[in-house]
């Protein structure tokens, strides 16, 4: 599961039929400071995310197939949470254990 | 699932029999601006993609095995959409929530 | 499974219902010297980890779904150990075999 | 599935018994121009590949377990095709659609 | 499956109960020349590997769960071979086919 920012959408006419009616989001992984880092993934928009919103994306194929309602779907990635806040705590002391 | 551009094909005589009749595409992952980023993957051409077309590729093994019609196939990656348009929205304000 | 340090949390109101009551941790992978390396992952906090603690994170979807008690959950990553100590042994001779 | 070049072999006496009689290949992923890119993987040699041959490698665990004939095997990667030719098409125009 | 060198161990008191009695190894992936490359993984020590030994690590979750004898375990990575020798063949001619 990765913290990503929605950067755009993919429009596709020719696709696997299980994706009809679904929106593909281009999701850019972020580092702990909210900067783009790594290659974007394409995820199904299961929660109605907006452009530039932060989301959590999963790569759990089983859940994605169930979300589209087709056990034969090649779906693998989808949004599972829209982020209100993703806070990096300022490090006070490395290795501090507060749990 | 990744946004990729088809860069070429792999010709193979000696291969797992489940791939007979299938075309292997060399698919280059792209960043949000459409530039090559990361290591290419080899995907089954399930939709008849052309060279230099943009596609979405999945790594869902279950679906790939079903696509080739052989539950014993080592297939793992295939194209699941041919992209008409992949648009990166121009950022107006970071963290804007429009959903 | 990866050695990570907990860097923060993700707050989300709109999320898959299987995550209600669960805390999402932003976990930064570490190299052998304990320095940040690679893109952070988001993991379920199954053990009550504190900020800046080191943890081991798994990507085993089956176990994550069982942890949240919902076989339809898109959960994929969770903490599986809180690290007391992660010691890199000082190399005496490359390739030494002591097992 | 990745396009790789076989760079060497791994010799191991102490290993999971399901690998007895199997050859481990060190396979270097390649970029679209055939240059080494990324970390090598270790794959079972299911097709009798030679050193410096190009191969396609899968990470489909189910198929690898079946290949070694042991459903309890930790096998995960194996060669699935020996490459005769992997041709990158020279780009004429970005985004050209010829399918 | 990846060629790695064991760099250290992880000591953990609070962990999933399926890991009781198991040793976690910090395993550094290696490139074709035996140099560290990429982020370390944490693997179960199924074969009694020594510090600085080279090992092959799998990410096959099914096999790892069976190794620890708990189908509910979040285990995902373990050592599957201890390497006697990992030899990179000196390249004579690119693309030579000797199989």
mmCIF file of C-alpha atoms in Angstrom, chain C:
data_model
loop_
_atom_site.group_PDB
_atom_site.id
_atom_site.type_symbol
_atom_site.label_atom_id
_atom_site.label_comp_id
_atom_site.label_asym_id
_atom_site.label_seq_id
_atom_site.Cartn_x
_atom_site.Cartn_y
_atom_site.Cartn_z
ATOM 1 C CA UNK C 1 9.334 -8.093 4.386
ATOM 2 C CA UNK C 2 11.214 -4.873 4.974
ATOM 3 C CA UNK C 3 12.943 -3.099 7.803
ATOM 4 C CA UNK C 4 11.303 0.322 8.155
ATOM 5 C CA UNK C 5 11.056 3.249 10.521
ATOM 6 C CA UNK C 6 7.623 4.677 11.358
ATOM 7 C CA UNK C 7 7.639 8.286 10.142
ATOM 8 C CA UNK C 8 4.037 9.331 10.623
ATOM 9 C CA UNK C 9 0.401 8.428 10.229
ATOM 10 C CA UNK C 10 -2.302 8.812 7.600
ATOM 11 C CA UNK C 11 -5.652 10.213 8.702
ATOM 12 C CA UNK C 12 -8.549 9.218 6.447
ATOM 13 C CA UNK C 13 -12.301 9.599 6.791
ATOM 14 C CA UNK C 14 -13.304 8.108 3.439
ATOM 15 C CA UNK C 15 -11.806 4.652 3.270
ATOM 16 C CA UNK C 16 -12.710 1.022 2.754
ATOM 17 C CA UNK C 17 -14.926 0.033 5.733
ATOM 18 C CA UNK C 18 -12.571 -2.809 6.709
ATOM 19 C CA UNK C 19 -10.080 -0.161 7.911
ATOM 20 C CA UNK C 20 -12.410 1.395 10.483
ATOM 21 C CA UNK C 21 -10.579 1.460 13.802
ATOM 22 C CA UNK C 22 -7.185 0.738 12.225
ATOM 23 C CA UNK C 23 -4.252 3.121 12.157
ATOM 24 C CA UNK C 24 -2.270 3.582 8.930
ATOM 25 C CA UNK C 25 1.463 4.062 9.470
ATOM 26 C CA UNK C 26 3.823 5.721 6.993
ATOM 27 C CA UNK C 27 6.829 3.378 7.051
ATOM 28 C CA UNK C 28 10.163 4.384 5.522
ATOM 29 C CA UNK C 29 12.371 1.479 4.327
ATOM 30 C CA UNK C 30 15.914 1.558 5.710
ATOM 31 C CA UNK C 31 19.244 0.429 4.323
ATOM 32 C CA UNK C 32 21.695 -1.755 6.275
ATOM 33 C CA UNK C 33 23.040 1.307 8.080
ATOM 34 C CA UNK C 34 19.587 2.473 9.173
ATOM 35 C CA UNK C 35 19.347 5.296 6.636
ATOM 36 C CA UNK C 36 16.150 6.007 4.668
ATOM 37 C CA UNK C 37 16.196 4.320 1.250
ATOM 38 C CA UNK C 38 13.360 3.905 -1.229
ATOM 39 C CA UNK C 39 9.712 4.910 -1.269
ATOM 40 C CA UNK C 40 7.645 4.723 1.949
ATOM 41 C CA UNK C 41 4.835 2.220 2.290
ATOM 42 C CA UNK C 42 1.584 2.525 4.206
ATOM 43 C CA UNK C 43 1.041 -0.337 6.666
ATOM 44 C CA UNK C 44 -1.634 -1.274 9.154
ATOM 45 C CA UNK C 45 -0.476 -0.869 12.744
ATOM 46 C CA UNK C 46 -1.098 -4.382 14.059
ATOM 47 C CA UNK C 47 1.216 -4.105 17.086
ATOM 48 C CA UNK C 48 0.842 -0.554 18.419
ATOM 49 C CA UNK C 49 4.105 0.868 17.060
ATOM 50 C CA UNK C 50 5.285 4.311 18.126
ATOM 51 C CA UNK C 51 6.537 7.130 15.947
ATOM 52 C CA UNK C 52 10.229 6.629 14.996
ATOM 53 C CA UNK C 53 10.228 3.000 16.081
ATOM 54 C CA UNK C 54 11.735 0.484 13.728
ATOM 55 C CA UNK C 55 9.368 -2.212 12.493
ATOM 56 C CA UNK C 56 9.274 -5.116 10.063
ATOM 57 C CA UNK C 57 6.516 -4.727 7.437
ATOM 58 C CA UNK C 58 5.037 -7.535 5.344
ATOM 59 C CA UNK C 59 3.212 -7.333 2.016
ATOM 60 C CA UNK C 60 1.342 -10.588 2.544
ATOM 61 C CA UNK C 61 -2.240 -9.753 1.569
ATOM 62 C CA UNK C 62 -3.754 -12.951 2.924
ATOM 63 C CA UNK C 63 -2.463 -12.291 6.433
ATOM 64 C CA UNK C 64 -3.456 -8.612 6.303
ATOM 65 C CA UNK C 65 -7.013 -9.503 5.330
ATOM 66 C CA UNK C 66 -7.167 -11.929 8.240
ATOM 67 C CA UNK C 67 -5.773 -9.336 10.632
ATOM 68 C CA UNK C 68 -8.600 -6.922 9.869
ATOM 69 C CA UNK C 69 -11.091 -9.793 10.043
ATOM 70 C CA UNK C 70 -12.570 -9.190 6.584
ATOM 71 C CA UNK C 71 -11.799 -11.526 3.687
ATOM 72 C CA UNK C 72 -13.004 -8.833 1.275
ATOM 73 C CA UNK C 73 -10.580 -6.200 2.601
ATOM 74 C CA UNK C 74 -8.032 -4.665 0.212
ATOM 75 C CA UNK C 75 -5.472 -4.705 3.058
ATOM 76 C CA UNK C 76 -2.021 -5.714 1.857
ATOM 77 C CA UNK C 77 0.640 -4.411 4.234
ATOM 78 C CA UNK C 78 0.995 -4.474 8.003
ATOM 79 C CA UNK C 79 3.600 -4.417 10.710
ATOM 80 C CA UNK C 80 4.613 -7.861 11.905
ATOM 81 C CA UNK C 81 7.375 -7.064 14.405
ATOM 82 C CA UNK C 82 8.594 -4.134 16.481
ATOM 83 C CA UNK C 83 12.363 -4.073 16.386
ATOM 84 C CA UNK C 84 14.362 -4.048 19.619
ATOM 85 C CA UNK C 85 17.637 -4.046 17.780
ATOM 86 C CA UNK C 86 18.707 -4.303 14.134
ATOM 87 C CA UNK C 87 22.404 -4.897 14.087
ATOM 88 C CA UNK C 88 24.616 -4.813 11.072
ATOM 89 C CA UNK C 89 27.609 -6.989 11.748
ATOM 90 C CA UNK C 90 30.920 -5.373 10.882
ATOM 91 C CA UNK C 91 32.359 -7.182 7.921
ATOM 92 C CA UNK C 92 35.534 -9.092 8.808
ATOM 93 C CA UNK C 93 36.024 -10.926 5.552
ATOM 94 C CA UNK C 94 33.799 -10.944 2.524
ATOM 95 C CA UNK C 95 32.214 -14.285 1.895
ATOM 96 C CA UNK C 96 33.152 -15.725 5.295
ATOM 97 C CA UNK C 97 30.989 -18.754 6.016
ATOM 98 C CA UNK C 98 30.330 -19.359 9.660
ATOM 99 C CA UNK C 99 27.144 -21.432 9.523
#
